Coordinates of C-alpha atoms and ligand atoms in Angstrom, one line a residue:
M261 CA 79.8 -16.2 -34.8
E262 CA 76.9 -17.9 -36.5
N263 CA 75.3 -19.2 -33.6
S264 CA 75.3 -15.8 -31.8
L265 CA 73.5 -13.8 -34.9
T266 CA 71.0 -16.6 -34.4
E267 CA 70.4 -16.2 -31.1
K268 CA 70.4 -12.5 -31.4
T269 CA 67.7 -13.0 -33.5
D270 CA 65.5 -15.1 -32.0
A271 CA 65.9 -12.8 -28.9
R272 CA 64.4 -10.2 -30.9
L273 CA 61.6 -12.3 -32.4
D274 CA 61.1 -13.2 -29.1
E275 CA 60.6 -10.3 -27.7
L276 CA 58.1 -9.2 -30.6
R277 CA 56.2 -11.9 -30.0
A278 CA 56.0 -11.7 -26.4
R279 CA 54.8 -8.1 -27.0
Q280 CA 52.1 -8.9 -29.5
A281 CA 50.9 -11.7 -26.7
Q282 CA 50.5 -9.0 -24.3
A283 CA 49.1 -6.5 -26.9
Q284 CA 46.7 -9.0 -27.6
S285 CA 45.4 -10.0 -24.4
G286 CA 44.0 -6.9 -24.1
G287 CA 42.5 -6.2 -20.5
G288 CA 43.5 -9.4 -19.3
Q289 CA 42.2 -13.4 -19.3
A290 CA 39.6 -12.7 -16.2
R291 CA 38.0 -9.9 -18.6
I292 CA 38.1 -12.0 -21.6
D293 CA 36.5 -14.8 -19.5
Q294 CA 33.9 -12.5 -18.3
Q295 CA 33.4 -10.9 -21.8
H296 CA 32.6 -15.0 -23.0
A297 CA 30.4 -15.5 -19.8
K298 CA 28.4 -12.9 -21.1
G299 CA 27.7 -14.4 -24.5
K300 CA 30.2 -11.7 -26.3
L301 CA 33.0 -12.4 -28.2
T302 CA 36.5 -10.2 -28.0
A303 CA 37.1 -7.3 -30.2
R304 CA 39.9 -9.6 -32.0
E305 CA 37.9 -12.7 -32.0
R306 CA 35.0 -10.4 -33.9
I307 CA 37.2 -9.5 -36.3
A308 CA 38.5 -12.5 -37.5
A309 CA 34.9 -13.8 -37.1
L310 CA 34.0 -11.0 -39.9
L311 CA 36.8 -11.1 -42.2
D312 CA 37.9 -13.9 -44.7
P313 CA 40.4 -15.8 -42.8
D314 CA 43.8 -14.7 -42.0
T315 CA 43.7 -11.7 -44.0
F316 CA 43.7 -9.0 -40.9
E317 CA 46.7 -6.8 -40.6
E318 CA 46.6 -4.9 -37.4
L319 CA 47.7 -1.5 -37.2
Q320 CA 49.3 -0.1 -33.9
P321 CA 48.8 -2.7 -31.4
F322 CA 51.6 -1.4 -29.1
V323 CA 49.9 2.3 -28.9
L324 CA 49.9 3.3 -25.3
Q325 CA 47.2 6.0 -23.7
H326 CA 50.2 7.2 -21.4
C327 CA 53.8 5.8 -22.0
E328 CA 55.1 6.8 -18.7
D329 CA 52.1 4.8 -16.7
A330 CA 53.4 1.2 -16.0
N331 CA 50.1 -0.3 -15.9
A332 CA 48.9 1.3 -19.5
I333 CA 47.1 -1.3 -21.9
H334 CA 48.6 -1.4 -25.4
G335 CA 46.1 -1.0 -28.0
D336 CA 44.3 1.9 -25.5
G337 CA 41.0 -0.7 -26.3
A338 CA 40.6 0.0 -29.6
V339 CA 41.9 -3.1 -32.2
T340 CA 42.1 -1.4 -35.8
G341 CA 43.2 -2.5 -39.5
F342 CA 42.3 -3.7 -42.9
G343 CA 41.7 -7.0 -44.2
Q344 CA 39.3 -8.8 -46.7
I345 CA 35.3 -9.5 -46.9
D346 CA 34.9 -12.0 -49.9
G347 CA 38.2 -11.2 -51.3
R348 CA 37.5 -7.0 -51.3
N349 CA 39.5 -4.7 -49.0
V350 CA 37.6 -3.1 -45.9
C351 CA 38.9 -0.9 -43.2
V352 CA 37.8 -2.5 -39.8
Y353 CA 38.1 -1.2 -36.0
A354 CA 36.6 -3.2 -33.0
Q355 CA 36.1 -2.1 -29.5
D356 CA 38.0 -4.1 -26.8
F357 CA 35.2 -3.9 -23.7
T358 CA 38.2 -5.7 -21.9
V359 CA 40.3 -2.4 -21.5
Y360 CA 38.4 0.1 -19.4
G361 CA 34.9 -1.1 -20.7
G362 CA 35.5 -0.3 -24.3
S363 CA 35.8 3.4 -23.5
V364 CA 37.4 6.0 -26.1
S365 CA 40.2 7.9 -24.5
L366 CA 42.0 10.0 -27.2
T367 CA 44.7 7.7 -28.0
H368 CA 42.0 5.3 -28.7
A369 CA 39.9 7.9 -30.7
R370 CA 42.8 8.6 -32.8
K371 CA 43.5 5.0 -33.6
I372 CA 40.0 5.2 -35.5
T373 CA 40.4 8.5 -37.1
Q374 CA 43.8 7.4 -38.5
L375 CA 41.7 4.1 -39.9
Q376 CA 39.5 6.4 -41.1
D377 CA 41.7 8.6 -42.9
L378 CA 43.4 5.5 -44.5
A379 CA 39.9 4.4 -45.8
L380 CA 39.1 7.9 -47.3
R381 CA 42.4 8.2 -49.1
N382 CA 42.3 4.6 -50.5
G383 CA 38.6 4.1 -50.8
L384 CA 37.3 1.7 -48.9
P385 CA 34.5 1.1 -46.7
I386 CA 34.6 1.0 -43.0
V387 CA 33.3 -1.3 -40.7
G388 CA 32.9 -0.3 -36.8
L389 CA 32.6 -3.0 -34.0
F390 CA 31.0 -1.6 -31.1
D391 CA 31.1 -2.2 -27.3
S392 CA 31.4 0.6 -25.5
G393 CA 30.8 2.7 -22.2
G394 CA 31.6 5.7 -24.0
A395 CA 33.9 8.6 -23.0
R396 CA 36.9 7.5 -20.9
I397 CA 35.3 9.1 -18.0
Q398 CA 38.6 9.5 -16.0
E399 CA 40.2 11.3 -19.2
G400 CA 37.8 14.5 -18.6
V401 CA 37.6 16.6 -22.1
T402 CA 40.4 15.1 -23.8
S403 CA 37.9 11.9 -24.4
L404 CA 35.3 14.6 -25.6
H405 CA 37.7 16.0 -27.7
G406 CA 38.4 12.5 -29.1
Y407 CA 35.0 11.5 -30.0
G408 CA 34.6 14.8 -31.8
E409 CA 37.6 13.8 -33.9
I410 CA 35.6 10.5 -34.7
F411 CA 32.6 12.2 -35.9
C412 CA 34.5 14.4 -37.8
G413 CA 35.6 11.6 -39.6
N414 CA 32.0 10.0 -39.7
V415 CA 30.9 13.1 -41.7
I416 CA 33.8 13.5 -43.9
A417 CA 33.5 10.0 -44.9
S418 CA 29.7 10.1 -45.3
G419 CA 28.7 9.7 -49.0
V420 CA 32.5 8.8 -50.1
V421 CA 33.1 5.4 -48.7
P422 CA 30.0 2.8 -46.9
Q423 CA 30.3 3.1 -43.2
I424 CA 28.7 -0.2 -41.2
S425 CA 28.2 0.2 -37.7
V426 CA 27.7 -3.1 -35.7
M427 CA 26.5 -2.7 -32.2
M428 CA 27.7 -5.6 -29.6
G429 CA 27.4 -4.2 -26.3
P430 CA 26.7 -1.5 -24.2
C431 CA 26.7 1.9 -26.4
A432 CA 26.3 4.7 -24.2
G433 CA 26.8 8.3 -24.9
G434 CA 29.2 8.9 -28.0
A435 CA 29.3 5.4 -28.4
A436 CA 25.9 5.9 -30.0
Y437 CA 26.4 9.0 -32.0
S438 CA 29.4 7.9 -34.1
P439 CA 27.5 4.6 -35.2
A440 CA 24.5 7.1 -35.8
L441 CA 26.5 9.3 -38.4
T442 CA 27.0 6.2 -40.2
D443 CA 25.1 4.4 -43.0
F444 CA 23.8 1.0 -41.5
I445 CA 23.5 0.4 -38.0
I446 CA 23.2 -3.7 -37.2
M447 CA 22.2 -4.3 -33.5
V448 CA 22.7 -7.8 -31.7
D449 CA 19.5 -9.0 -29.6
K450 CA 19.9 -9.0 -25.9
T451 CA 23.7 -8.2 -25.7
S452 CA 23.8 -4.5 -27.3
T453 CA 22.0 -1.5 -26.4
M454 CA 22.5 2.4 -27.7
Y455 CA 21.4 5.1 -25.3
I456 CA 22.4 9.1 -25.3
T457 CA 21.6 8.9 -21.2
G458 CA 21.2 6.0 -19.2
P459 CA 18.7 5.1 -17.0
D460 CA 20.2 6.2 -13.7
V461 CA 20.9 9.9 -15.6
I462 CA 17.1 9.7 -16.3
K463 CA 16.2 9.2 -12.7
S464 CA 18.2 11.7 -11.2
V465 CA 16.9 14.5 -13.9
N466 CA 13.5 13.7 -13.6
G467 CA 12.8 11.1 -11.1
G468 CA 11.3 9.1 -14.0
T469 CA 10.6 5.6 -13.2
I470 CA 14.1 3.3 -14.0
V471 CA 13.6 1.5 -17.1
D472 CA 16.4 -1.2 -17.6
H473 CA 19.0 -1.0 -20.3
E474 CA 17.1 -2.9 -22.9
S475 CA 13.7 -1.5 -22.9
L476 CA 15.3 2.1 -23.0
G477 CA 17.5 1.3 -26.1
G478 CA 18.4 -2.2 -26.9
A479 CA 18.0 -3.5 -30.2
R480 CA 14.1 -4.3 -30.4
V481 CA 13.8 -0.5 -29.2
H482 CA 16.1 0.8 -32.3
A483 CA 15.0 -1.5 -35.1
S484 CA 11.3 -1.4 -34.6
I485 CA 10.6 2.0 -32.3
S486 CA 13.1 4.8 -32.9
G487 CA 14.6 3.4 -36.4
V488 CA 18.1 3.8 -35.3
A489 CA 19.0 0.1 -36.1
H490 CA 18.5 -0.6 -39.4
F491 CA 19.2 -4.6 -38.7
I492 CA 18.8 -6.6 -35.4
A493 CA 20.9 -10.1 -35.4
E494 CA 20.0 -12.6 -33.3
D495 CA 23.4 -13.1 -32.1
E496 CA 27.1 -12.4 -33.0
A497 CA 27.9 -14.3 -35.9
Y498 CA 24.7 -13.5 -37.6
A499 CA 25.2 -9.9 -37.0
L500 CA 28.7 -10.3 -38.9
G501 CA 27.2 -12.4 -41.6
L502 CA 24.5 -9.1 -42.2
V503 CA 27.8 -7.6 -42.7
R504 CA 29.3 -9.5 -45.0
R505 CA 26.1 -9.5 -47.2
L506 CA 25.3 -6.1 -47.3
L507 CA 28.8 -5.1 -48.4
S508 CA 27.9 -7.5 -51.3
Y509 CA 25.7 -5.1 -53.1
L510 CA 27.9 -1.6 -52.5
P511 CA 30.7 -0.3 -54.0
A512 CA 34.0 -0.1 -51.9
N513 CA 33.6 3.9 -52.3
N514 CA 31.6 6.7 -54.5
A515 CA 33.5 6.8 -57.6
E516 CA 33.2 2.7 -58.2
S517 CA 30.1 1.0 -59.6
P518 CA 28.5 -1.7 -57.0
P519 CA 30.3 -5.0 -57.9
R520 CA 27.9 -7.0 -60.7
L521 CA 27.5 -11.0 -60.2
P522 CA 28.7 -13.2 -62.9
P523 CA 25.8 -14.5 -65.2
D524 CA 26.2 -17.6 -63.7
D525 CA 25.3 -16.4 -60.7
V526 CA 22.1 -14.8 -61.8
M527 CA 19.0 -16.5 -60.8
A528 CA 15.4 -15.4 -62.8
P529 CA 12.3 -16.2 -61.0
A530 CA 10.9 -19.5 -61.3
N531 CA 7.5 -18.1 -62.2
L532 CA 6.3 -14.7 -63.7
A533 CA 2.6 -15.5 -64.6
Y534 CA 1.3 -15.2 -61.0
L535 CA 2.3 -11.6 -61.1
N536 CA -0.8 -10.9 -63.5
T537 CA -3.4 -12.0 -61.2
L538 CA -1.6 -10.8 -57.8
V539 CA -3.2 -7.5 -57.4
P540 CA -6.8 -8.1 -55.7
D541 CA -9.6 -6.8 -57.7
D542 CA -10.9 -5.1 -54.7
P543 CA -9.0 -1.9 -53.7
N544 CA -9.5 -2.7 -50.1
V545 CA -8.0 -5.8 -50.4
P546 CA -4.4 -6.2 -49.4
Y547 CA -1.4 -8.2 -51.0
D548 CA 2.2 -8.6 -50.1
M549 CA 4.7 -6.4 -52.4
R550 CA 7.1 -8.9 -51.3
M551 CA 5.4 -11.2 -53.9
V552 CA 5.8 -8.5 -56.3
L553 CA 9.3 -8.4 -55.5
D554 CA 10.0 -12.2 -56.2
G555 CA 8.4 -12.2 -59.5
V556 CA 10.5 -9.2 -60.5
V557 CA 14.4 -9.6 -59.0
D558 CA 17.2 -12.3 -59.4
R559 CA 15.8 -15.0 -57.3
G560 CA 16.9 -14.6 -53.3
S561 CA 18.6 -11.7 -53.9
F562 CA 15.8 -8.9 -52.1
F563 CA 17.8 -7.8 -49.0
E564 CA 15.6 -5.7 -46.8
V565 CA 17.0 -2.9 -44.7
H566 CA 14.8 -1.3 -42.0
A567 CA 12.4 -4.2 -41.7
G568 CA 11.1 -3.7 -38.4
W569 CA 10.2 0.0 -38.9
A570 CA 7.9 1.6 -40.6
R571 CA 6.6 -1.5 -42.1
N572 CA 4.4 0.5 -44.3
A573 CA 7.4 1.1 -46.5
L574 CA 9.7 -1.4 -48.0
V575 CA 13.4 -0.4 -48.7
G576 CA 16.5 -2.5 -49.4
F577 CA 18.9 -3.9 -51.9
A578 CA 18.4 -6.5 -54.8
R579 CA 19.9 -7.8 -58.0
M580 CA 18.4 -7.5 -61.5
A581 CA 20.5 -9.8 -63.8
G582 CA 23.1 -9.8 -61.7
Q583 CA 23.3 -5.4 -61.1
A584 CA 23.1 -4.4 -57.8
V585 CA 20.2 -1.9 -56.8
G586 CA 18.1 -0.2 -54.4
I587 CA 14.2 -1.1 -54.3
V588 CA 11.9 1.1 -52.6
A589 CA 8.1 0.3 -52.4
Q590 CA 4.9 0.6 -50.3
Q591 CA 3.8 -2.6 -48.2
P592 CA -0.2 -2.7 -49.0
L593 CA 0.1 -5.1 -46.1
E594 CA 0.8 -2.6 -43.5
K595 CA -1.4 0.4 -42.9
A596 CA -2.6 0.2 -46.4
G597 CA 0.7 1.6 -47.8
V598 CA 0.1 4.7 -46.4
I599 CA 2.7 7.4 -46.2
D600 CA 3.5 8.8 -42.6
I601 CA 6.3 10.3 -41.0
D602 CA 8.8 7.5 -40.6
A603 CA 8.0 6.0 -43.6
S604 CA 9.1 9.2 -45.1
D605 CA 12.4 9.4 -43.4
K606 CA 13.1 6.1 -44.2
I607 CA 12.3 6.2 -47.6
A608 CA 14.2 9.7 -48.0
R609 CA 17.3 7.9 -46.1
F610 CA 17.4 4.8 -48.5
V611 CA 17.5 6.9 -51.6
R612 CA 20.0 9.2 -50.3
F613 CA 22.3 6.4 -49.5
C614 CA 21.5 4.7 -52.8
D615 CA 22.2 7.9 -55.0
A616 CA 25.6 8.5 -52.9
F617 CA 26.9 4.9 -54.0
N618 CA 25.2 4.6 -57.5
L619 CA 22.7 2.3 -57.2
P620 CA 20.2 2.5 -59.6
L621 CA 16.7 3.3 -57.4
I622 CA 13.8 0.7 -58.7
T623 CA 10.1 2.4 -57.0
F624 CA 7.1 0.4 -56.7
V625 CA 3.9 2.3 -55.8
D626 CA 0.7 1.3 -54.0
S627 CA -0.2 4.1 -51.3
P628 CA -3.6 5.8 -50.7
G629 CA -1.7 9.0 -49.8
F630 CA -0.2 10.7 -46.9
L631 CA -1.6 9.4 -43.6
P632 CA -4.1 12.4 -42.3
G633 CA -4.7 13.3 -38.4
A634 CA -3.4 15.8 -36.2
M635 CA -0.7 13.4 -34.6
Q636 CA 1.0 13.3 -38.1
E637 CA 0.6 17.1 -38.8
H638 CA 1.6 18.1 -35.3
G639 CA 4.7 15.6 -35.7
G640 CA 5.8 17.5 -39.0
I641 CA 4.5 15.0 -41.6
I642 CA 4.6 18.2 -44.1
R643 CA 8.4 18.4 -43.3
H644 CA 9.1 14.8 -43.2
G645 CA 7.2 14.0 -46.3
A646 CA 9.2 16.6 -48.3
K647 CA 12.4 14.8 -47.7
I648 CA 11.1 11.9 -50.3
I649 CA 10.6 14.6 -52.3
Y650 CA 14.0 16.3 -51.8
A651 CA 15.5 12.7 -52.0
Y652 CA 14.4 11.8 -55.3
V653 CA 14.8 14.9 -57.1
A654 CA 18.3 15.1 -56.1
A655 CA 19.2 11.8 -57.0
T656 CA 21.3 11.3 -60.3
V657 CA 21.0 7.1 -60.6
P658 CA 18.7 5.9 -63.1
K659 CA 15.1 5.9 -61.4
I660 CA 12.4 3.5 -62.7
S661 CA 8.9 3.3 -61.1
V662 CA 6.1 1.2 -61.5
V663 CA 2.8 1.8 -60.0
T664 CA 1.1 -1.7 -59.2
R665 CA -2.1 0.0 -57.8
K666 CA -2.9 2.9 -55.7
A667 CA -0.8 6.1 -56.5
Y668 CA -3.4 8.9 -55.1
G669 CA -2.5 12.5 -54.9
G670 CA 1.0 13.3 -53.2
A671 CA 1.8 9.9 -52.7
Y672 CA 1.7 9.8 -56.7
I673 CA 4.2 12.8 -56.9
V674 CA 6.6 11.7 -54.4
M675 CA 7.0 8.5 -55.2
S676 CA 9.6 9.0 -58.3
S677 CA 6.9 10.6 -60.3
K678 CA 7.9 11.6 -64.0
A679 CA 7.7 14.9 -62.8
I680 CA 10.1 15.1 -60.2
G681 CA 12.9 12.9 -62.5
A682 CA 11.8 9.3 -63.3
D683 CA 13.7 8.1 -66.1
L684 CA 10.8 5.6 -66.6
H685 CA 7.6 5.7 -65.3
L686 CA 5.4 2.8 -65.8
A687 CA 2.2 1.3 -64.6
W688 CA 0.6 -2.0 -64.3
P689 CA -3.1 -2.1 -65.9
S690 CA -4.4 -2.4 -62.0
A691 CA -3.0 1.2 -61.4
E692 CA -5.2 3.8 -60.1
I693 CA -4.0 7.2 -60.4
A694 CA -5.6 10.4 -59.4
V695 CA -6.0 13.3 -57.6
M696 CA -7.6 11.2 -54.4
G697 CA -9.6 8.0 -54.1
P698 CA -13.2 7.4 -55.9
E699 CA -15.1 7.7 -52.4
A700 CA -13.0 10.8 -51.4
A701 CA -13.3 12.5 -54.9
V702 CA -16.9 12.0 -55.0
N703 CA -17.9 13.3 -51.6
V704 CA -16.0 16.2 -52.8
L705 CA -17.4 16.9 -56.2
N706 CA -20.7 15.6 -56.4
R707 CA -21.8 16.1 -52.4
R708 CA -25.2 18.5 -53.5
E709 CA -25.8 16.0 -56.4
I710 CA -25.9 12.7 -53.9
A711 CA -28.1 14.3 -51.4
A712 CA -30.5 15.7 -53.5
D713 CA -31.1 12.4 -55.1
A714 CA -33.9 9.9 -54.1
D715 CA -31.5 7.0 -53.6
P716 CA -28.2 8.8 -52.4
A717 CA -26.4 5.6 -51.9
G718 CA -27.2 4.1 -55.5
R719 CA -26.3 7.8 -56.9
R720 CA -22.9 7.5 -54.8
A721 CA -22.3 4.2 -56.0
A722 CA -22.7 4.9 -59.3
L723 CA -20.4 8.4 -59.6
V724 CA -17.5 6.2 -57.8
Q725 CA -17.8 3.8 -60.5
D726 CA -17.5 6.3 -63.1
Y727 CA -14.9 8.3 -61.7
R728 CA -13.0 4.9 -61.4
K729 CA -13.5 4.2 -65.2
T730 CA -12.2 7.5 -66.2
H731 CA -9.9 8.9 -63.6
A732 CA -8.6 5.8 -61.2
T733 CA -7.0 4.0 -64.5
P734 CA -3.5 3.9 -65.8
Y735 CA -5.0 5.2 -69.3
Y736 CA -5.6 8.8 -68.3
A737 CA -2.2 9.1 -67.3
A738 CA -0.7 7.2 -70.4
E739 CA -2.8 9.1 -72.7
R740 CA -1.4 12.1 -71.7
G741 CA 2.2 11.2 -71.9
I742 CA 2.9 11.4 -68.0
L743 CA 3.2 7.4 -67.7
D744 CA 5.8 5.9 -70.4
N745 CA 4.2 2.8 -70.2
V746 CA 1.5 0.4 -69.2
I747 CA 2.6 -3.2 -69.3
E748 CA 1.8 -6.5 -68.6
P749 CA 2.7 -7.6 -64.8
A750 CA 4.6 -10.4 -65.8
Q751 CA 6.8 -8.8 -68.1
T752 CA 8.0 -6.2 -65.3
R753 CA 11.3 -8.1 -64.9
A754 CA 12.3 -8.1 -68.6
T755 CA 11.2 -4.6 -69.1
L756 CA 13.2 -3.1 -65.8
I757 CA 16.4 -5.4 -66.9
A758 CA 16.5 -3.9 -70.6
A759 CA 15.9 -0.3 -69.1
L760 CA 18.8 -0.8 -66.7
R761 CA 20.9 -1.6 -69.8
V762 CA 20.1 1.5 -71.1
L763 CA 20.3 3.9 -68.4
R764 CA 23.0 6.0 -67.0
E765 CA 23.9 8.4 -64.4
Q766 CA 22.0 11.5 -65.3
L767 CA 23.5 14.4 -66.5
R768 CA 21.6 17.4 -66.0
P769 CA 23.2 21.4 -65.7
K770 CA 22.9 22.2 -62.0
P771 CA 22.3 25.6 -60.7
P772 CA 26.1 26.5 -58.8
K773 CA 25.8 26.2 -54.9
K774 CA 27.5 24.9 -52.1
H775 CA 24.6 22.5 -51.2
G776 CA 20.8 22.8 -50.8
I777 CA 19.0 22.8 -47.7
M778 CA 17.8 19.3 -47.1
P779 CA 14.6 19.5 -45.0
V780 CA 15.5 17.9 -42.1
Ligands
HXC217 C1 35.7 4.7 -18.1 C2 34.8 2.5 -18.0 C3 33.6 3.6 -18.9 C4 33.7 4.8 -19.0 C5 32.8 1.7 -18.1 N1 34.1 1.4 -17.5 N2 32.7 2.5 -18.6 N3 36.0 3.4 -17.9 N4 35.2 5.2 -18.7 N5 33.0 5.5 -19.9 C6 34.6 0.3 -16.9 C7 34.1 0.3 -15.4 O1 34.7 1.4 -14.4 C8 34.7 -1.2 -15.5 O2 36.1 -1.1 -15.0 C9 34.5 -1.7 -16.8 O3 34.5 -0.6 -17.6 C10 33.4 -2.4 -16.9 O4 32.5 -1.7 -16.7 P1 31.0 -2.3 -15.8 O5 30.1 -1.3 -15.5 O6 31.7 -3.4 -14.8 O7 30.4 -3.2 -16.7 P2 28.8 -3.2 -17.5 O8 27.9 -3.6 -15.8 O9 28.6 -4.6 -18.5 O10 28.1 -2.3 -17.7 C11 28.6 -1.2 -18.9 C12 28.2 0.1 -19.2 C13 28.6 0.7 -17.7 C14 26.9 0.0 -19.1 C15 28.8 0.6 -20.3 O11 29.7 0.5 -17.2 C16 28.4 2.2 -17.9 O12 26.9 2.5 -17.3 N6 29.2 3.0 -18.1 C17 29.1 4.2 -18.1 C18 28.3 5.1 -19.5 C19 28.7 6.2 -19.7 O13 27.7 7.1 -19.0 N7 29.5 6.7 -20.4 C20 29.5 8.2 -20.3 C21 28.7 8.8 -21.7 S1 28.7 10.4 -21.6 P3 36.3 -2.3 -13.8 O14 37.8 -1.9 -13.5 O15 35.5 -1.7 -12.4 O16 35.8 -3.7 -13.9 C22 29.8 10.3 -23.3 C23 30.4 11.7 -24.1 C24 30.2 12.0 -25.4 O17 30.4 9.7 -23.7 C25 28.6 12.1 -25.8 C26 28.9 12.6 -27.3 C27 27.0 13.1 -27.8

């Protein structure tokens, strides 16, 4: 009697294990070998590499696209479930390229949307690992409908839970638009591509020269030209490491505070004194804004976002005495830190993200202003630059700004000035805060006087010097209460940490409205 029960139980377990093995084999060993030959891991291998060991719990591995189809593949090319990263819960899904090229059927889509629902109901970040030929062509409009449902889930989750997309293969059509709706895109160099229309379509529509997939939408293109990708990774392991690091700065959802490192892990910069002489006397000589950050944030904690795109702006996460913060700055090494269209988009987007997920914003300003010229005007610098103002004004997280050198005109106002809501607005003694730079101001104000002078060059130099002394200093603003303080650069870290202890989410009465119209 006992024997037959054991046999029966074993048989059931055998069936379960056989079914599990079949479901886990995806499109079969031959396709798995092809995937490996391309230097790519399989969907399940990727999830295992991303999560803490043995924490993955898969959902719906036995789902079939068409139950009546004898050749249908279990799971339908989407591996979904939850697990842990550094002991914190996350939802994760990965597209299995060995099953119909990772393409999205309605069944595949609904596995993803069910995971999005689970993440939303439980306040968990969503990580998507993409490797997909886009909408499942054989399925026609139902696959498009499935994509629509995924997009819908992305938008509803936006601002509630962090969403991170890792591009690990060709990602065409809908496979590019869902990531575009998420917060961060990481692309693996050489193996991943993102494009809406492939080279063949481009050729058939306008007869253009065939471009290869990589030069059309490879990782380097999107990380440096289009700005679609926030990070580029040399290989899959590095990309998954970036996900883990990124999540270490973020709360699981918008109702929580970002994780705070215990004081043991807090590392003050080794040296601060160099900050006092970092900014060159000559306003035309650049310096590296990253060196400012080195002397302010916890050692090694600056994690740059969008590092290869719009490099005249600098954004990223960091820690201050263990507390995660968002950093926004100009980079004087690139185009003198001027604000152009791409820099505007980069800054505004990052500010919106930090505000949604409760990360205080620290802004370092050194910008001669907005980039002049017909290219920028025709490209809509007015519309794009307005996004920075909109994002800072709407942000209710603590906002601190430090002017390190130039803050002229529009750049002064938009970069977290007191007028647009900074809680604390500081400057270094090297700050030059004015409507415009001395040379430009003198040209406007003193044109006739200079022309009439026996020594025009000498007269101009004297006027420039005079303007610099009276207007292009932090004290003109400090005397009028527009700056909260002028501080010694070496004291910046201490002042910011003290301020972060005090500042809380701003409680401001807001006019009732459904939502504003952000200039996009
Ligand atoms: C069904 C697909 C598929 C798809 C690939 N496969 N894409 N099956 N629907 N969309 C299948 C292939 O037929 C092949 O099956 C297997 O996956 C592997 O594909 P290969 O072409 O052999 O791989 P590779 O050479 O690496 O090329 C990958 C690729 C290419 C670049 C992704 O397959 C491709 O161009 N696919 C079509 C991309 C596309 O245009 N998708 C539709 C986008 S429109 P077999 O059995 O032969 O091995 C869209 C609508 C939404 O997504 C838009 C929203 C805005």
